[in-house]
Every structure is written in structure tokens, then in C-alpha cells.
mmCIF file of C-alpha atoms in Angstrom:
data_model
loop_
_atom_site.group_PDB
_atom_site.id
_atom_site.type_symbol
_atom_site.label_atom_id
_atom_site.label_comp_id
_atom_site.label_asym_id
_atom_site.label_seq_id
_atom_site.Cartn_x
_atom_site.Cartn_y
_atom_site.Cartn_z
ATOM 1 C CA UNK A 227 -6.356 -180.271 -30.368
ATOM 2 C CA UNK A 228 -5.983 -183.174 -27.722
ATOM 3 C CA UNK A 229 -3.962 -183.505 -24.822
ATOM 4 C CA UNK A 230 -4.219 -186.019 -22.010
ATOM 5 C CA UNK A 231 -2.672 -183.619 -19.129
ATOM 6 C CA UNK A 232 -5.648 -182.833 -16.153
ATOM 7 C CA UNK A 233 -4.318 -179.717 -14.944
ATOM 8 C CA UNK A 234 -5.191 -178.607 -11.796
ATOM 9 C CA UNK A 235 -7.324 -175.042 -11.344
ATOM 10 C CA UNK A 236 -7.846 -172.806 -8.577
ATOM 11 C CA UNK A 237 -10.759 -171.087 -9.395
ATOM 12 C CA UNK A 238 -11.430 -167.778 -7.114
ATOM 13 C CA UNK A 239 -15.553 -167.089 -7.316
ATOM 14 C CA UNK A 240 -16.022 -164.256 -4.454
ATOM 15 C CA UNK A 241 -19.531 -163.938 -5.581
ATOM 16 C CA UNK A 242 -21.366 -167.722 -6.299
ATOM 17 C CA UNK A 243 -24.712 -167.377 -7.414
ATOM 18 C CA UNK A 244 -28.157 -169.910 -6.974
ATOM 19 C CA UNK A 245 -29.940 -168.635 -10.472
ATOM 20 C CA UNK A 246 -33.735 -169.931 -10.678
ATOM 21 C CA UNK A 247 -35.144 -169.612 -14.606
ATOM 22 C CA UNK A 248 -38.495 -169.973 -15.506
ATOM 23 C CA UNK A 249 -38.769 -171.412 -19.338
ATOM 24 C CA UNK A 250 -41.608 -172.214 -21.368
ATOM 25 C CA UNK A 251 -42.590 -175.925 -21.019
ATOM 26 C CA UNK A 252 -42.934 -178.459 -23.904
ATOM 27 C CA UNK A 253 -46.586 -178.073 -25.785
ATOM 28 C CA UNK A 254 -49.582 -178.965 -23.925
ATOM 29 C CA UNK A 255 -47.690 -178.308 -20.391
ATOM 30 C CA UNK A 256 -47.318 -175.993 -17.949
ATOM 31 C CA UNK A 257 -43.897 -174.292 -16.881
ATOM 32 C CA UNK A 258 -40.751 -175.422 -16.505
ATOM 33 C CA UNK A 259 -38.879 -174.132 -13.619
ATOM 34 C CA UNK A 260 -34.918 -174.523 -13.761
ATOM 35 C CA UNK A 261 -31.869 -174.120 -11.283
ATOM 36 C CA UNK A 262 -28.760 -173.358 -12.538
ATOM 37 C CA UNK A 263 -25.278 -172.688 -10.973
ATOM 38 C CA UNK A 264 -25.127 -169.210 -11.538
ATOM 39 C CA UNK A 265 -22.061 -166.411 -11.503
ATOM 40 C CA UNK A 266 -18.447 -166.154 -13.024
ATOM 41 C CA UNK A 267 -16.481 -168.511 -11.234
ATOM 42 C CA UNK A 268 -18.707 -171.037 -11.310
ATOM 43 C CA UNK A 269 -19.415 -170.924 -14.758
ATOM 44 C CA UNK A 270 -16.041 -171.316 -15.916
ATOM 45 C CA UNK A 271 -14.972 -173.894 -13.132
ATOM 46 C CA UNK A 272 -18.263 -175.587 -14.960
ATOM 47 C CA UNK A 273 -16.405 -175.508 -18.105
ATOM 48 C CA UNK A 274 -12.574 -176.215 -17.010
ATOM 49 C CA UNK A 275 -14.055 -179.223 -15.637
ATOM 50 C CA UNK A 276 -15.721 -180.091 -18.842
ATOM 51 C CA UNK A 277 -12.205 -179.597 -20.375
ATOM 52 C CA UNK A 278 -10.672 -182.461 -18.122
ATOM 53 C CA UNK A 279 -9.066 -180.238 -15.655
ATOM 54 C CA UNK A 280 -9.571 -180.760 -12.062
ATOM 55 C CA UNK A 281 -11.113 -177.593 -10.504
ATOM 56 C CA UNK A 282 -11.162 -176.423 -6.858
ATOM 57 C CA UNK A 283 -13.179 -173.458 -6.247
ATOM 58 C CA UNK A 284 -12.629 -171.070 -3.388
ATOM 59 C CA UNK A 285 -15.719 -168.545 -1.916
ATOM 60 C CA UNK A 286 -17.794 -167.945 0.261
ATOM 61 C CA UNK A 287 -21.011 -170.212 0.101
ATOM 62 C CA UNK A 288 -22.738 -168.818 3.396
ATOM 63 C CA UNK A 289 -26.657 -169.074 4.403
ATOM 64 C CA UNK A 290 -29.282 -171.708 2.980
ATOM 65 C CA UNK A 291 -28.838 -170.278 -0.495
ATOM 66 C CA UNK A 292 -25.064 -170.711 -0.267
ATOM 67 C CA UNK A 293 -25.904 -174.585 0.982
ATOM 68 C CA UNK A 294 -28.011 -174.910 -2.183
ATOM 69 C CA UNK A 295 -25.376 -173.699 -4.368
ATOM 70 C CA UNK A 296 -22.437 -175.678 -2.819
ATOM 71 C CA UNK A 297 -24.449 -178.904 -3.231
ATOM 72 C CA UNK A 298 -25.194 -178.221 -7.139
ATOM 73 C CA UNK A 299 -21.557 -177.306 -7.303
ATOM 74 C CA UNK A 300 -20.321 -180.498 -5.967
ATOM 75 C CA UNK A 301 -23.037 -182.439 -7.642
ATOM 76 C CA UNK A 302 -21.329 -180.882 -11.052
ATOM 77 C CA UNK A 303 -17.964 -182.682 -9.726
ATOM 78 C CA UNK A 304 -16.147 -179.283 -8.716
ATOM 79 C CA UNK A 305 -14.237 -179.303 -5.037
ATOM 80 C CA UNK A 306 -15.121 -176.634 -2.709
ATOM 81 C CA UNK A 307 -13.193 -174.841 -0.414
ATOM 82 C CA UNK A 308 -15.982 -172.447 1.356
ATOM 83 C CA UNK A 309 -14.970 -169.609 3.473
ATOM 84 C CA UNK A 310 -16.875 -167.375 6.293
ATOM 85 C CA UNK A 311 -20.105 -167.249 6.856
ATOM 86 C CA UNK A 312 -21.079 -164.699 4.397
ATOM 87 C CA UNK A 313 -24.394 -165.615 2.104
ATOM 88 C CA UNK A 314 -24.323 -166.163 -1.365
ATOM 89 C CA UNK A 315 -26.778 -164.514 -3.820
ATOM 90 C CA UNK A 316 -29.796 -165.630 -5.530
ATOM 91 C CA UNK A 317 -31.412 -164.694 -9.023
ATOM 92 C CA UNK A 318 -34.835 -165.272 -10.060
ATOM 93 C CA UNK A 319 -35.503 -164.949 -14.259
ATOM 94 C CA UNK A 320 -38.866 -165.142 -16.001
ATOM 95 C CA UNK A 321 -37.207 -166.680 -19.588
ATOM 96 C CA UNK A 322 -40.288 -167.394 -20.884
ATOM 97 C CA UNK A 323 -41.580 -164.576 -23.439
ATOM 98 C CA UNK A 324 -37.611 -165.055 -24.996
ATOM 99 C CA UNK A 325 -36.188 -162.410 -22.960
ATOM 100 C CA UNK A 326 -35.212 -162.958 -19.838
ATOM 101 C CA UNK A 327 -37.037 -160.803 -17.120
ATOM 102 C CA UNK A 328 -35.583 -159.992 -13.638
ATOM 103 C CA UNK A 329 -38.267 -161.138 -11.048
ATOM 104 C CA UNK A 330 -35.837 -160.687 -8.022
ATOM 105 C CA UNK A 331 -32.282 -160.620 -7.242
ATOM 106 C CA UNK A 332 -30.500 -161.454 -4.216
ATOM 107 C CA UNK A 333 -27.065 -159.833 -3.771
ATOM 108 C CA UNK A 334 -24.367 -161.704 -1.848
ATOM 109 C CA UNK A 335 -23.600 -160.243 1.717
ATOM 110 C CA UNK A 336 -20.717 -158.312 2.063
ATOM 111 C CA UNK A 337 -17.631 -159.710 3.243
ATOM 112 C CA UNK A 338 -16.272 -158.102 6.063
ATOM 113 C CA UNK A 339 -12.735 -157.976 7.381
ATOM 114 C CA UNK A 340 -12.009 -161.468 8.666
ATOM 115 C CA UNK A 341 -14.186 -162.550 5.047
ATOM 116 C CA UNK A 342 -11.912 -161.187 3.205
ATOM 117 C CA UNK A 343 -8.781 -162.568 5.161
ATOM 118 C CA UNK A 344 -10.424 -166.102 4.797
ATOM 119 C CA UNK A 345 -11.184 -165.575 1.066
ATOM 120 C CA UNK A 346 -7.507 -164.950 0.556
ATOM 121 C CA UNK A 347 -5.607 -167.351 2.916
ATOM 122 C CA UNK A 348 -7.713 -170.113 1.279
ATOM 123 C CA UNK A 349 -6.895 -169.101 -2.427
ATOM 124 C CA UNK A 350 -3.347 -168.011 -1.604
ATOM 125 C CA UNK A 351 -3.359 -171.979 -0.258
ATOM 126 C CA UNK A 352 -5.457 -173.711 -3.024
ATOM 127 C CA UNK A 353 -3.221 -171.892 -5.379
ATOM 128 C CA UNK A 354 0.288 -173.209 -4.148
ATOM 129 C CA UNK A 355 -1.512 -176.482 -4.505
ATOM 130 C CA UNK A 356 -2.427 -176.413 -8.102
ATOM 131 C CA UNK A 357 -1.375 -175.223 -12.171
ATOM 132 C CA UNK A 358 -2.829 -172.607 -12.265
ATOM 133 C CA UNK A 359 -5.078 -169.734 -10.483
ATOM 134 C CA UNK A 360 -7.485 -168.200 -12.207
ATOM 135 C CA UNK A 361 -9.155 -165.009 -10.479
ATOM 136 C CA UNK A 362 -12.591 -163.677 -11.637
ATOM 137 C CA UNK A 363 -14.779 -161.135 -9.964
ATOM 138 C CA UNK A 364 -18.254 -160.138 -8.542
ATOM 139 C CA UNK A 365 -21.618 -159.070 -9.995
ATOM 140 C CA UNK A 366 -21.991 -157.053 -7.113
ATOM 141 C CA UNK A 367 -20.279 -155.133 -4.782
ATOM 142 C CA UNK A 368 -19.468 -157.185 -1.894
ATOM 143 C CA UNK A 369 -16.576 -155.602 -0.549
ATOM 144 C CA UNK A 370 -13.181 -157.127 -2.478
ATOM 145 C CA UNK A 371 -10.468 -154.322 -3.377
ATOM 146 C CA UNK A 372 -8.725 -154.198 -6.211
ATOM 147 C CA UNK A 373 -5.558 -154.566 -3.425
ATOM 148 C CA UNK A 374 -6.969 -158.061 -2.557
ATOM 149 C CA UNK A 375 -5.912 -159.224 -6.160
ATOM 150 C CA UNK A 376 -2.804 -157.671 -6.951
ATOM 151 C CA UNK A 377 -1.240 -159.030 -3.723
ATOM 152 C CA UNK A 378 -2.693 -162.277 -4.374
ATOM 153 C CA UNK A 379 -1.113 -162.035 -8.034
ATOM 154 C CA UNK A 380 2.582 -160.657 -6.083
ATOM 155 C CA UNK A 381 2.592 -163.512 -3.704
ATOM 156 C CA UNK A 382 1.533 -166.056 -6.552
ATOM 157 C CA UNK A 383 4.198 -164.832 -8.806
ATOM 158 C CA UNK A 384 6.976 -164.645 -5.896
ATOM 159 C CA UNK A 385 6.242 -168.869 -5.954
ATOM 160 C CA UNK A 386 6.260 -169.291 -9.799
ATOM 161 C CA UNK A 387 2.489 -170.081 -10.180
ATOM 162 C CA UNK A 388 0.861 -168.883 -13.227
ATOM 163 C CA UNK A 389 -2.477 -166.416 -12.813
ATOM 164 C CA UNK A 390 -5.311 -166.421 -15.464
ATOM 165 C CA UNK A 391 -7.285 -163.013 -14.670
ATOM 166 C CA UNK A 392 -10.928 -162.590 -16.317
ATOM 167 C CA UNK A 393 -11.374 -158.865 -14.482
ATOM 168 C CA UNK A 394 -12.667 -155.287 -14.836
ATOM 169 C CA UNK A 395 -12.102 -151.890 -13.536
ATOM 170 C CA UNK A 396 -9.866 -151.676 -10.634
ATOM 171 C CA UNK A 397 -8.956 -155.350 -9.960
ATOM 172 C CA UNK A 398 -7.752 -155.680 -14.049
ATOM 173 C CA UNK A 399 -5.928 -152.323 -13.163
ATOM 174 C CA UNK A 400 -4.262 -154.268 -9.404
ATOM 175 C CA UNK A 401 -3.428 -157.977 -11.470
ATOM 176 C CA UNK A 402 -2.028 -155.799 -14.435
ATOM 177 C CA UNK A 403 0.441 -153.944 -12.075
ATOM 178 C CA UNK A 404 1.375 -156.852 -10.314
ATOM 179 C CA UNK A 405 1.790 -159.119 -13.338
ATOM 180 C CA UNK A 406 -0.888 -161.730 -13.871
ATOM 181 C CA UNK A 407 0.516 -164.430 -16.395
ATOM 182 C CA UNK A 408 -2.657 -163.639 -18.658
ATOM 183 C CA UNK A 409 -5.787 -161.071 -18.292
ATOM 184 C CA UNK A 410 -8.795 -161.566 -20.509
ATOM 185 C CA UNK A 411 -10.770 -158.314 -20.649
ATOM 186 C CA UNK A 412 -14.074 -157.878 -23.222
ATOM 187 C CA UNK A 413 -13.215 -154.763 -25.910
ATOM 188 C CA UNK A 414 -15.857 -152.719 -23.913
ATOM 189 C CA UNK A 415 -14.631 -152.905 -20.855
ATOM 190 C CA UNK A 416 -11.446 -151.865 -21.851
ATOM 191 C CA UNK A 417 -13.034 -148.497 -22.810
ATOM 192 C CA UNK A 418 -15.457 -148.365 -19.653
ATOM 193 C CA UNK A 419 -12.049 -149.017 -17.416
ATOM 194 C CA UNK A 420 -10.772 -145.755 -19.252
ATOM 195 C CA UNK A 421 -7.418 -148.141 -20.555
ATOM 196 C CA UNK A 422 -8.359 -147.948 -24.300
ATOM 197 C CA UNK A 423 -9.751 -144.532 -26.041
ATOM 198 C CA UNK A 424 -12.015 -146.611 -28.279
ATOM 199 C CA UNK A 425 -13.169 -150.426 -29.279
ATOM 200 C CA UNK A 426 -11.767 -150.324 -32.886
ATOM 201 C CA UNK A 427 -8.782 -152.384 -33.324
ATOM 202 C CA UNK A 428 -5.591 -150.158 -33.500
ATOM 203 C CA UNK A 429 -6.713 -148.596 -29.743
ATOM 204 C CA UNK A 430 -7.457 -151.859 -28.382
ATOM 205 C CA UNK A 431 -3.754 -153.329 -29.756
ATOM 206 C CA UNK A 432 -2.431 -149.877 -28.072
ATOM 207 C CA UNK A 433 -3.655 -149.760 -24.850
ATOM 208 C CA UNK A 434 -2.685 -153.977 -24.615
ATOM 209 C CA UNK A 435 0.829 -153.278 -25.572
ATOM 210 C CA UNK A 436 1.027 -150.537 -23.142
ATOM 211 C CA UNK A 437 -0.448 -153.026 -20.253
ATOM 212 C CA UNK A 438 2.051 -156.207 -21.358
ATOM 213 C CA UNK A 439 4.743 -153.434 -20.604
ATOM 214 C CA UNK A 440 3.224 -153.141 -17.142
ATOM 215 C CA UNK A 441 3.689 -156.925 -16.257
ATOM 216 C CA UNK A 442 1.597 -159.242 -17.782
ATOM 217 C CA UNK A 443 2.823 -162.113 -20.350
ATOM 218 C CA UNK A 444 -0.173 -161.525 -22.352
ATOM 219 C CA UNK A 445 -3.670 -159.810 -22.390
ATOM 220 C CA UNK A 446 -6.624 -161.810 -24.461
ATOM 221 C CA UNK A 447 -9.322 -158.910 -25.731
ATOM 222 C CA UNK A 448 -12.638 -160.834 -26.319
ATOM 223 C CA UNK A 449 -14.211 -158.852 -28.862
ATOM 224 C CA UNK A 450 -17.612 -159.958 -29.494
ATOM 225 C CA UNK A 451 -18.207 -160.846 -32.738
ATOM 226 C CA UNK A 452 -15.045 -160.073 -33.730
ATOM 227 C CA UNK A 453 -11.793 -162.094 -33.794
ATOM 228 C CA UNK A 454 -10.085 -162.107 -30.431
ATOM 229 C CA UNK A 455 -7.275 -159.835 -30.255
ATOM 230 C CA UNK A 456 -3.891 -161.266 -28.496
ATOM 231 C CA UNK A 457 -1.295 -158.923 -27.511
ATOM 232 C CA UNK A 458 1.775 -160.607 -25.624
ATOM 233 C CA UNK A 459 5.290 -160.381 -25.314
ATOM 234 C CA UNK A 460 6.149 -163.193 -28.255
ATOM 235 C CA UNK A 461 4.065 -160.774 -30.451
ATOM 236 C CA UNK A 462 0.215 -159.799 -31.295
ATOM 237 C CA UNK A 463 -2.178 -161.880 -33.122
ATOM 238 C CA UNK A 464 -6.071 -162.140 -33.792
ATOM 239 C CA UNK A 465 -7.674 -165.734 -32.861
ATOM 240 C CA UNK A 466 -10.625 -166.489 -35.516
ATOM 241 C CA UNK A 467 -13.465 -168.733 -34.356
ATOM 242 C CA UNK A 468 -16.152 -169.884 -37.061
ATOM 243 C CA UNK A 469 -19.547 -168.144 -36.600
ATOM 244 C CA UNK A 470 -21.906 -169.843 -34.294
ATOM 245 C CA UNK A 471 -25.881 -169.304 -34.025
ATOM 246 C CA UNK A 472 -26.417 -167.969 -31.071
ATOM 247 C CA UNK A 473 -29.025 -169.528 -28.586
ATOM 248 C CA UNK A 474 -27.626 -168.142 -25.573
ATOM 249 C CA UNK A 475 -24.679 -165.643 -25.334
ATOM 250 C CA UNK A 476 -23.940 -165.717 -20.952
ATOM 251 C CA UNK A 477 -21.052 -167.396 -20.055
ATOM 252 C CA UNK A 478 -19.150 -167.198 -23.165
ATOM 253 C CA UNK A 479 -16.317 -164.829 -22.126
ATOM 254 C CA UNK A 480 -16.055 -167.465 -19.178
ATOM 255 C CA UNK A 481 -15.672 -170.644 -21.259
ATOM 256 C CA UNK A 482 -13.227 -168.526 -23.105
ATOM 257 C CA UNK A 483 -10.918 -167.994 -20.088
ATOM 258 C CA UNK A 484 -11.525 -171.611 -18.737
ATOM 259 C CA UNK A 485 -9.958 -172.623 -21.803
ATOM 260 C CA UNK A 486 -6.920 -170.658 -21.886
ATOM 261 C CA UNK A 487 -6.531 -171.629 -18.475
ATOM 262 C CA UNK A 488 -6.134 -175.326 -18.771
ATOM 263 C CA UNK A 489 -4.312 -174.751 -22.161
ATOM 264 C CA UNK A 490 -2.197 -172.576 -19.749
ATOM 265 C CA UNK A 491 -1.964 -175.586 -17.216
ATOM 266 C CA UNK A 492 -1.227 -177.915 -19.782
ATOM 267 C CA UNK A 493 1.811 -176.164 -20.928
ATOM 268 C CA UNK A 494 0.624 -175.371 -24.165
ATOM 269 C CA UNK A 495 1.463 -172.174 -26.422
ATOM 270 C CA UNK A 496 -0.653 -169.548 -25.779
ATOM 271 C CA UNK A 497 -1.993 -168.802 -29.340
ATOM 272 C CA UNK A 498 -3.509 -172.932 -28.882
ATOM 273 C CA UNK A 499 -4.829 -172.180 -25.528
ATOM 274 C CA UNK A 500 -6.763 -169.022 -26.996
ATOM 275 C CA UNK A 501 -7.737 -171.054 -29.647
ATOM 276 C CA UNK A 502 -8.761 -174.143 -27.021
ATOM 277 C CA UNK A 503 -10.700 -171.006 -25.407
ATOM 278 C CA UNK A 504 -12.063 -169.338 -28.199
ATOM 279 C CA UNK A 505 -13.496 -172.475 -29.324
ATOM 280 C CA UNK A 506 -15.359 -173.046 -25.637
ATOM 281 C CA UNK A 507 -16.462 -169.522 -26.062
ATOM 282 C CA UNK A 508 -18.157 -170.230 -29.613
ATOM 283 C CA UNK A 509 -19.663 -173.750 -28.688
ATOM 284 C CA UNK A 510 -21.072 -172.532 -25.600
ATOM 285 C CA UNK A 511 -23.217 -169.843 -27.281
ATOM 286 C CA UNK A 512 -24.840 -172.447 -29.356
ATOM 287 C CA UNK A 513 -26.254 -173.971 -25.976
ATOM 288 C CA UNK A 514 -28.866 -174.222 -23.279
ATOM 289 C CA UNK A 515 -26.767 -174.370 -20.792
ATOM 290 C CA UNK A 516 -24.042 -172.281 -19.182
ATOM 291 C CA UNK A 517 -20.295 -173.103 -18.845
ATOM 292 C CA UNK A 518 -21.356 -176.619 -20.119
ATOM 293 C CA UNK A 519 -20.247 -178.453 -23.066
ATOM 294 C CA UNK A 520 -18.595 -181.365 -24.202
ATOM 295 C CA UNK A 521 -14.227 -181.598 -24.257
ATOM 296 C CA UNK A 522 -13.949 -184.026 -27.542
ATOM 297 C CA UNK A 523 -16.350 -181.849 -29.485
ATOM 298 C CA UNK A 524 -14.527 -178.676 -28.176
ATOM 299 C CA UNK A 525 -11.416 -179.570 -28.679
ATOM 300 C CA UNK A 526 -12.037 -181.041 -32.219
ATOM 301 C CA UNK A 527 -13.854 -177.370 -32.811
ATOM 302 C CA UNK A 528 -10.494 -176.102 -31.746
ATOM 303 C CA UNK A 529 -8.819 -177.350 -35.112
ATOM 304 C CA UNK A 530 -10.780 -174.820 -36.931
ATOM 305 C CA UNK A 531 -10.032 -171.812 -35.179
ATOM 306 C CA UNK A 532 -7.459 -169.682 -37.156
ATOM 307 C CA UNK A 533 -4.887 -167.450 -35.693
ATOM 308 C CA UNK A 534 -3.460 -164.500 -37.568
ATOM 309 C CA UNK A 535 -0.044 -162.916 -37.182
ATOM 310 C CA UNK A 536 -0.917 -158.702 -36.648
ATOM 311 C CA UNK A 537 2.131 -156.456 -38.039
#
């Protein structure tokens, strides 16, 4: 699956994050202490990049940590456009007996009023500019509404730009109302957002159908394990990625998205930009590293994902 278009991404991260892991270090050494560019946004502007696309990300990258994380940002090739002066938030991980252990976490200030307005005059802007927006959410509560997305979604759509939505809870419930172009949503928290009864299959297709009549062209279901379930207007259809070893599951669901975003911006059909995703998804488990991978081995990865017409 190869294609030569860069598209250009918007990437909203409200909530950047400056993530510090502690490993075990090679025999006969001590430590090995690591810093990573941590949160949703970032992770999958990581991996858009990785996928050829150009990526601009708007948020707010306040305080020394927030200097920190803008530098590794731009150091990883991704345009910033920072707003207010809010700081971002910092996570510490002990990694080292396998599982990772929470030494100390950092939340990201609140954004306040004039944050907010900020935060969404320079994504409204970025947007215009670029293929496609994609909108992803916080780890912690930091003050965006579900409101702040589905008007950015209404004014998007009232200029023709196409909206990639990786959200939960109230702000999938705002961009599904509005009519994001595509939301990706994990089969659990479809449940935990009270839109499906149940994770098996039939309630899953169900409540999708019923939220494609709300407004969306199409809602991706990641479903762990499982095939991903795609329920659009052109018809529903499970994408089938070979198994993978897992070494490290975070960030998955992100390279997913990133990659039916820039299949998205590249014009593609949808079922080959969940397949260009679900193939990001599956190669990123199998590394060290999150949001990262490589675009020719992806994309070649890509040509053995299956898609399945549901009746």
C-alpha cells in the first residue's frame, strides 16, 4: 500500500506530556533512564509523521516542562503551534521489574477561559490550513468541554475539512452530533460511554449504526485483539490485522488513528486507510518505542491486512 501524497495534519493535543522511564540497563550496568514524548496527540502526530504526512500540532506547551516537551517535539520534526501559558504535565515510570510503576505524575494545569479560546482559534486556524484535523483528548481533566469539540467539528464541516476524532465520553458524544468525518472509539469505551449495551460484536455494530445516523461518515471500533469493526455509510466491515507479539501495547489505538488519518488525507477509501491504520496499530505493539515506526515496513504490512464484508 504506497502512495506518494504528504498530506497535511492538524493534530489537536490539549494535554502534551514529558514521560521519564526508568528501564533496566544492559548487563553489567547500572540504569537506564529514558525521555519520551508522552500523551495522545503526540503520539500519533509521532506516527503520522512517520507515515510521510506533515503534522502541525496545536496545545498548550506552558512552564519548563512544557519547554522540554516542545523541544523533543520539534526535535522529532513535528511543527508546533503552542498556546497560553498553561503547563504541560510530567510522568515519572519505574519500567524496570517489567511492569511499569507510577513514581509521580504531574497533571497539566487547567486551562482557563482565554486557554481555551486560544486552544481553539489556533486549531480552528491550523485546520483551514491543512487535510485533515484530527482531534484527540486529555489524560486528565484540564478543563476542555465536550462543547469545545463539537463546535470545532460544526465550523470545520461548514468549510469542507475532514475531522478524524480518537475520543471518549462526552467529547465522542459532541463530534458525533456534530458530524466528525470519522471517530475511532476502543470496544470498551463504547460501553463505559453508556453508547453500546455490551463489547460483543452485534451491540458494538448496533450502537455504530445508530451513531453514523447521527452524523458521522464512519465510526472505526478498535477492538483489542479482535478484528476492527467498521461501520459507515458505504456499509460495515471487520479490518483483520495478523497477530503481533506484543512488547509494548501504549500507543497502539493512536498509530491506528494516525493512519486512517493520512489514508483520509490522501484520498484513499476508507476500508485502505483502516487497513494503513490497523497495520500502524499492530507494528507498533511489537516496539520499544511509542507512535514510532517505520512507513515502508508499515505500509508493506498493510498488504496483509484483510477486510471482511459484515451482512
Amino acid at each position: 500500500m504506497t502512495d506518494d501524497r504528504a498530506p497535511a495534519l492538524c493534530v489537536l493535543a490539549p494535554d502534551p506530556l514529558l514521560a521519564v522511564e526508568i528501564e533496566e540497563g544492559r548487563a553489567g550496568g547500572g540504569p537506564e533512564i529514558h525521555v519520551h514524548l508522552g500523551g495522545q496527540g503526540l503520539w500519533l502526530a509521532r506516527m503520522a509523521y512517520s507515515l510521510g504526512a506533515r503534522v502541525v500540532v496545536c496545545g498548550p506547551f506552558g512552564g519548563e516542562v512544557g519547554d522540554i516537551t516542545a523541544h523533543l517535539a520539534r526535535s522529532a520534526e513535528l511543527e508546533l503551534r503552542t498556546t497560553g501559558t498553561a503547563g504541560a504535565g510530567a510522568l515519572v515510570q519505574d519500567r524496570r521489574s517489567g511492569e511499569p510503576e507510577e513514581i509521580a505524575t504531574m497533571h497539566a494545569q487547567p486551562l482557563d477561559r482565554h486557554g481555551l479560546d486560544d486552544l481553539y482559534g489556533t486549531t480552528l486556524v491550523t485546520a483551514l490550513e491543512s487535510d485533515v484535523c484530527v482531534l484527540t483528548g486529555s489524560r486528565s481533566d484540564i478543563g476542555v468541554p465536550g462543547d469545545f469539540y463539537g463546535r470545532l467539528v460544526a465550523d470545520l464541516r461548514a468549510s469542507d475539512r475532514p475531522i478524524v476524532a480518537d475520543l471518549s465520553g462526552e467529547p465522542a458524544r459532541a463530534v458525533v452530533e456534530a458530524g466528525c468525518t470519522v471517530l475511532k472509539i476502543s470496544h470498551d469505551e463504547m460501553v463505559e460511554g453508556g453508547f453500546a449495551k455490551s463489547a460483543e460484536l452485534d451491540d458494538l455494530r448496533g450502537a455504530a449504526r445508530a451513531m453514523v445516523g447521527e452524523g458521522p461518515a464512519a465510526v472505526v471500533v478498535s477492538r483489542a485483539d479482535e478484528p476492527t469493526l467498521v461501520v459507515s455509510g458505504d456499509g460495515d466491515f471487520l479490518v483483520i490485522a495478523p497477530p503481533m507479539t506484543t512488547v509494548d501495547h501504549r500507543g497502539a489505538g493512536d498509530s491506528m488513528t494516525a493512519g486512517i488519518a493520512v489514508g483520509v488525507g490522501r484520498g484513499v477509501p476508507l476500508p485502505q486507510a483502516v487497513a494503513l491504520g490497523a497495520a500502524a496499530g499492530a507494528l507498533n505493539v511489537a516496539r520499544h518505542g511509542l507512535g514510532t515506526g517505520r512507513r515502508e515496513q508499515i505500509e508493506a504490512f498493510a498488504e496483509r491486512v484483510t477486510v471482511e464484508g459484515l451482512s
